[in-house]
Short mmCIF file of C-alpha atoms in Angstrom, two decimals:
data_model
loop_
_atom_site.label_atom_id
_atom_site.label_comp_id
_atom_site.label_asym_id
_atom_site.label_seq_id
_atom_site.Cartn_x
_atom_site.Cartn_y
_atom_site.Cartn_z
CA MET Z 1341 -12.98 -9.50 -20.65
CA PRO Z 1342 -11.22 -7.86 -17.67
CA THR Z 1343 -13.04 -7.90 -14.36
CA PRO Z 1344 -13.97 -4.62 -12.61
CA LEU Z 1345 -11.11 -5.25 -10.15
CA ARG Z 1346 -8.67 -5.85 -13.00
CA ARG Z 1347 -9.70 -2.57 -14.62
CA PHE Z 1348 -9.39 -0.81 -11.28
CA LEU Z 1349 -5.87 -2.14 -10.76
CA ASP Z 1350 -4.93 -1.21 -14.32
CA ASN Z 1351 -6.15 2.32 -13.62
CA VAL Z 1352 -4.06 2.45 -10.46
CA ARG Z 1353 -0.96 1.41 -12.35
CA THR Z 1354 -1.50 3.87 -15.20
CA GLY Z 1355 -2.09 6.73 -12.79
CA GLN Z 1356 -5.79 7.24 -13.52
CA ILE Z 1357 -6.52 6.46 -9.87
CA VAL Z 1358 -3.98 7.74 -7.36
CA PHE Z 1359 -3.79 6.55 -3.78
CA ARG Z 1360 -3.08 9.18 -1.17
CA ASP Z 1361 0.04 7.11 -0.33
CA ALA Z 1362 0.81 4.49 -2.99
CA GLY Z 1363 3.86 3.30 -1.07
CA ARG Z 1364 1.62 2.40 1.84
CA LEU Z 1365 -0.21 -0.19 -0.28
CA ARG Z 1366 3.10 -1.87 -0.99
CA GLN Z 1367 3.91 -1.88 2.74
CA ILE Z 1368 0.56 -3.53 3.47
CA VAL Z 1369 1.10 -6.18 0.82
CA THR Z 1370 4.57 -6.89 2.24
CA VAL Z 1371 3.17 -7.39 5.75
CA LEU Z 1372 0.42 -9.70 4.49
CA VAL Z 1373 2.89 -11.89 2.64
CA ARG Z 1374 5.31 -11.97 5.56
CA HIS Z 1375 2.60 -13.37 7.80
CA GLY Z 1376 1.53 -16.10 5.44
CA PHE Z 1377 -1.21 -14.41 3.41
CA GLY Z 1378 0.61 -14.57 0.08
CA ALA Z 1379 -2.17 -16.67 -1.47
CA LEU Z 1380 -4.65 -13.93 -0.59
CA VAL Z 1381 -2.41 -11.27 -2.15
CA GLN Z 1382 -2.16 -13.33 -5.32
CA ALA Z 1383 -5.90 -14.00 -5.41
CA LEU Z 1384 -6.59 -10.27 -5.13
CA GLN Z 1385 -3.95 -9.55 -7.80
CA LEU Z 1386 -2.62 -6.71 -5.70
CA HIS Z 1387 0.79 -6.52 -7.32
CA ASP Z 1388 2.76 -7.58 -10.35
CA ARG Z 1389 3.74 -11.23 -10.34
CA TRP Z 1390 7.49 -10.56 -10.06
CA TYR Z 1391 6.99 -8.48 -6.93
CA THR Z 1392 4.72 -11.02 -5.27
CA ASN Z 1393 7.15 -13.85 -6.09
CA LEU Z 1394 9.98 -11.84 -4.53
CA LEU Z 1395 7.91 -11.29 -1.39
CA LEU Z 1396 7.04 -14.98 -1.16
CA GLU Z 1397 10.75 -15.76 -1.06
CA MET Z 1398 11.09 -13.34 1.89
CA ARG Z 1399 8.10 -14.55 3.92
CA ASN Z 1400 8.45 -15.58 7.52
CA GLY Z 1401 8.84 -19.37 7.58
CA ASP Z 1402 7.52 -19.56 11.14
CA ALA Z 1403 4.18 -18.08 10.11
CA ALA Z 1404 3.06 -21.37 8.57
CA HIS Z 1405 3.21 -23.05 11.99
CA LEU Z 1406 0.98 -20.48 13.70
CA PRO Z 1407 -2.82 -20.64 13.90
CA LEU Z 1408 -4.64 -18.42 11.41
CA GLU Z 1409 -6.01 -16.21 14.19
CA ARG Z 1410 -2.51 -15.55 15.56
CA ARG Z 1411 -1.20 -14.65 12.10
CA ILE Z 1412 -4.07 -12.20 11.65
CA LEU Z 1413 -3.19 -10.64 15.01
CA HIS Z 1414 0.50 -10.29 14.13
CA ALA Z 1415 -0.31 -8.77 10.73
CA ILE Z 1416 -2.61 -6.18 12.33
CA GLN Z 1417 0.06 -5.27 14.89
CA ASP Z 1418 2.65 -4.76 12.13
CA LEU Z 1419 0.25 -2.65 10.04
CA GLY Z 1420 0.14 0.06 12.68
CA PRO Z 1421 -2.30 2.31 14.53
CA THR Z 1422 -5.16 2.50 12.01
CA PHE Z 1423 -5.36 -1.26 11.61
CA ILE Z 1424 -4.95 -1.81 15.35
CA LYS Z 1425 -7.96 0.44 15.91
CA LEU Z 1426 -9.89 -1.59 13.31
CA GLY Z 1427 -8.91 -4.83 15.05
CA GLN Z 1428 -10.09 -3.44 18.38
CA MET Z 1429 -13.46 -2.60 16.80
CA LEU Z 1430 -13.76 -6.06 15.22
CA SER Z 1431 -13.02 -7.66 18.59
CA THR Z 1432 -16.45 -6.45 19.72
CA ARG Z 1433 -18.24 -8.38 16.93
CA PRO Z 1434 -18.65 -12.00 18.10
CA ASP Z 1435 -21.75 -12.06 15.90
CA LEU Z 1436 -19.47 -12.00 12.83
CA PHE Z 1437 -16.25 -13.76 13.83
CA PRO Z 1438 -15.35 -16.97 15.70
CA GLN Z 1439 -14.49 -16.65 19.37
CA SER Z 1440 -10.95 -17.86 18.69
CA LEU Z 1441 -10.32 -14.75 16.55
CA ILE Z 1442 -12.14 -12.47 18.99
CA ASP Z 1443 -9.86 -13.72 21.79
CA GLU Z 1444 -6.76 -12.81 19.77
CA LEU Z 1445 -8.07 -9.38 18.73
CA GLN Z 1446 -8.95 -8.53 22.32
CA THR Z 1447 -5.23 -8.60 23.15
CA LEU Z 1448 -4.55 -5.62 20.86
CA GLN Z 1449 -3.16 -2.67 22.75
CA ASP Z 1450 -2.34 0.90 21.77
CA ALA Z 1451 1.25 0.42 22.95
CA VAL Z 1452 3.32 2.83 20.89
CA PRO Z 1453 6.57 4.71 21.61
CA PRO Z 1454 6.10 8.27 22.91
CA LEU Z 1455 6.57 11.27 20.66
CA PRO Z 1456 9.87 13.11 21.01
CA GLU Z 1457 9.60 16.13 23.29
CA ALA Z 1458 10.43 18.48 20.39
CA ASP Z 1459 7.43 17.19 18.41
CA VAL Z 1460 5.13 17.59 21.41
CA ARG Z 1461 6.22 21.15 22.03
CA ARG Z 1462 5.88 22.01 18.35
CA VAL Z 1463 2.31 20.68 18.17
CA VAL Z 1464 1.21 22.51 21.34
CA GLN Z 1465 2.83 25.77 20.30
CA GLU Z 1466 1.33 25.62 16.80
CA GLU Z 1467 -2.14 25.07 18.27
CA LEU Z 1468 -1.78 27.84 20.89
CA GLY Z 1469 0.02 30.23 18.58
CA CYS Z 1470 2.62 30.99 21.25
CA ALA Z 1471 5.33 29.40 23.38
CA ILE Z 1472 4.26 26.76 25.90
CA GLU Z 1473 5.77 28.84 28.71
CA GLU Z 1474 3.22 31.60 28.11
CA HIS Z 1475 0.41 29.35 29.36
CA PHE Z 1476 2.04 26.55 31.36
CA THR Z 1477 4.71 25.91 33.98
CA ASP Z 1478 6.18 22.57 35.08
CA PHE Z 1479 5.45 21.03 31.68
CA GLU Z 1480 6.48 17.38 32.04
CA ALA Z 1481 8.45 16.10 29.06
CA THR Z 1482 7.73 12.46 29.97
CA PRO Z 1483 4.11 11.62 29.07
CA LEU Z 1484 1.72 10.21 31.64
CA ALA Z 1485 0.43 7.82 28.97
CA THR Z 1486 0.76 7.23 25.24
CA ALA Z 1487 -1.58 5.74 22.65
CA SER Z 1488 -1.85 5.46 18.90
CA ILE Z 1489 -3.83 8.69 18.55
CA ALA Z 1490 -2.49 10.95 21.29
CA GLN Z 1491 -0.45 11.20 24.47
CA VAL Z 1492 -0.93 13.23 27.65
CA HIS Z 1493 1.46 15.41 29.65
CA ALA Z 1494 1.14 16.91 33.13
CA ALA Z 1495 1.61 20.66 33.56
CA ARG Z 1496 0.38 23.67 35.57
CA LEU Z 1497 -1.41 26.78 34.40
CA ARG Z 1498 0.86 29.79 34.64
CA GLU Z 1499 -2.08 31.98 35.64
CA ASP Z 1500 -2.94 30.31 38.97
CA GLY Z 1501 -0.85 27.11 39.26
CA THR Z 1502 -3.79 24.76 38.62
CA ALA Z 1503 -2.63 21.23 37.79
CA VAL Z 1504 -3.74 20.23 34.28
CA VAL Z 1505 -3.23 17.47 31.74
CA ILE Z 1506 -2.45 18.38 28.13
CA LYS Z 1507 -3.63 15.93 25.46
CA VAL Z 1508 -1.49 16.09 22.32
CA GLN Z 1509 -2.56 14.47 19.07
CA ARG Z 1510 0.16 12.85 17.00
CA PRO Z 1511 1.34 15.04 14.11
CA ALA Z 1512 0.01 14.23 10.62
CA LEU Z 1513 -2.30 11.64 12.16
CA ARG Z 1514 -5.33 12.54 10.07
CA GLU Z 1515 -3.35 12.27 6.82
CA GLN Z 1516 -2.07 8.81 7.80
CA ILE Z 1517 -5.52 7.59 8.82
CA GLU Z 1518 -7.18 8.93 5.68
CA ALA Z 1519 -4.56 7.18 3.52
CA ASP Z 1520 -5.11 3.89 5.35
CA LEU Z 1521 -8.89 4.24 5.12
CA GLU Z 1522 -8.62 4.71 1.37
CA ILE Z 1523 -6.61 1.50 1.05
CA MET Z 1524 -8.92 -0.36 3.45
CA GLY Z 1525 -11.87 0.56 1.28
CA PHE Z 1526 -10.05 -0.66 -1.81
CA LEU Z 1527 -9.12 -3.97 -0.14
CA ALA Z 1528 -12.70 -4.44 1.08
CA ARG Z 1529 -14.06 -4.00 -2.44
CA ALA Z 1530 -11.39 -6.35 -3.78
CA LEU Z 1531 -12.45 -9.03 -1.28
CA GLU Z 1532 -16.10 -8.67 -2.23
CA THR Z 1533 -15.25 -8.88 -5.95
CA ASN Z 1534 -12.96 -11.91 -5.75
CA PHE Z 1535 -14.65 -13.77 -2.90
CA PRO Z 1536 -18.45 -13.38 -3.18
CA GLU Z 1537 -18.90 -15.24 0.12
CA ALA Z 1538 -17.12 -12.35 1.85
CA ARG Z 1539 -20.14 -10.18 1.11
CA LEU Z 1540 -21.91 -11.97 3.97
CA PHE Z 1541 -19.60 -10.03 6.31
CA SER Z 1542 -19.92 -6.77 4.32
CA PRO Z 1543 -16.25 -5.71 4.40
CA SER Z 1544 -17.11 -2.39 2.76
CA GLY Z 1545 -19.76 -1.77 5.39
CA MET Z 1546 -17.29 -2.53 8.17
CA VAL Z 1547 -14.77 -0.08 6.73
CA ALA Z 1548 -17.46 2.61 6.41
CA GLU Z 1549 -18.52 2.07 10.03
CA PHE Z 1550 -14.90 2.16 11.18
CA GLU Z 1551 -14.17 5.29 9.15
CA LYS Z 1552 -17.00 7.16 10.84
CA ALA Z 1553 -15.88 6.06 14.30
CA ILE Z 1554 -12.17 6.83 13.96
CA LEU Z 1555 -12.68 10.22 12.31
CA GLN Z 1556 -14.92 11.18 15.22
CA GLU Z 1557 -12.30 9.94 17.68
CA ILE Z 1558 -9.53 12.11 16.26
CA ASP Z 1559 -11.80 15.18 16.32
CA PHE Z 1560 -11.14 16.32 19.88
CA THR Z 1561 -14.07 18.76 19.77
CA ASN Z 1562 -16.32 15.68 20.15
CA GLU Z 1563 -14.44 14.71 23.30
CA LEU Z 1564 -14.73 18.26 24.62
CA GLU Z 1565 -18.50 18.32 24.04
CA ASN Z 1566 -18.94 14.95 25.76
CA LEU Z 1567 -16.89 16.09 28.73
CA GLU Z 1568 -18.93 19.26 29.13
CA ARG Z 1569 -22.19 17.29 28.80
CA PHE Z 1570 -21.18 14.85 31.55
CA ARG Z 1571 -20.13 17.72 33.81
CA ARG Z 1572 -23.57 19.27 33.45
CA ASN Z 1573 -25.47 16.01 33.89
CA PHE Z 1574 -23.60 15.00 37.04
CA ALA Z 1575 -23.10 18.47 38.54
CA ASP Z 1576 -25.33 17.65 41.53
CA THR Z 1577 -24.22 14.04 42.01
CA PRO Z 1578 -21.97 13.59 45.09
CA GLY Z 1579 -18.82 11.54 44.53
CA VAL Z 1580 -18.78 11.98 40.75
CA HIS Z 1581 -16.23 14.35 39.27
CA PHE Z 1582 -15.20 15.23 35.73
CA PRO Z 1583 -12.17 17.35 34.88
CA THR Z 1584 -12.62 20.97 33.86
CA PRO Z 1585 -11.90 21.47 30.16
CA TYR Z 1586 -9.83 24.48 29.07
#
């Protein structure tokens, strides 16, 4: 009799269950195999045998000589922003993971290449409904800082020349994160089904907690409300200053 996971995978393959981005699952499987987690991929039966065998032939031979914690770190880095954010969250859970893994996860950074200037201008103009020049002067094409969710640019308000910083969220970010969250949830359930001992760590619960946190983080209205709250609370405190939100 097929297991619930087997039926789930059969449904995926026959189109009864459709991932938001089916190609992304294949990318994730490829990264896992490349970093020495082929046995895990096979145990979870994530792909047809021919595909897994092909990947095993292409795996990184150096991975076998690295500690498990370092291979986990490298896999997370290759999987991109959503998984890096998850790794950063897990690095705060020494109650669940050994210190050796925590130490590796704490090295995760949001280092990502900046968006092209054309993409930045397009996002800002779509949000404002007009050309950047109608609101800002001295818009700096080179960002002050970049991260996996957004980057910031210096500019001045056209109205009175006030120096401001414009925070620009990466285009199509929500769609990418939602696709990854869907796959993370699937992988968490697969772990719990195939490895009952994994339930002690509640992978599905971790993904649910992470989903709530990251969806709040990409909703900039939460950041705006927090900024305004801090401005009110510290309005009469000398030496403490929070930027004015526009």
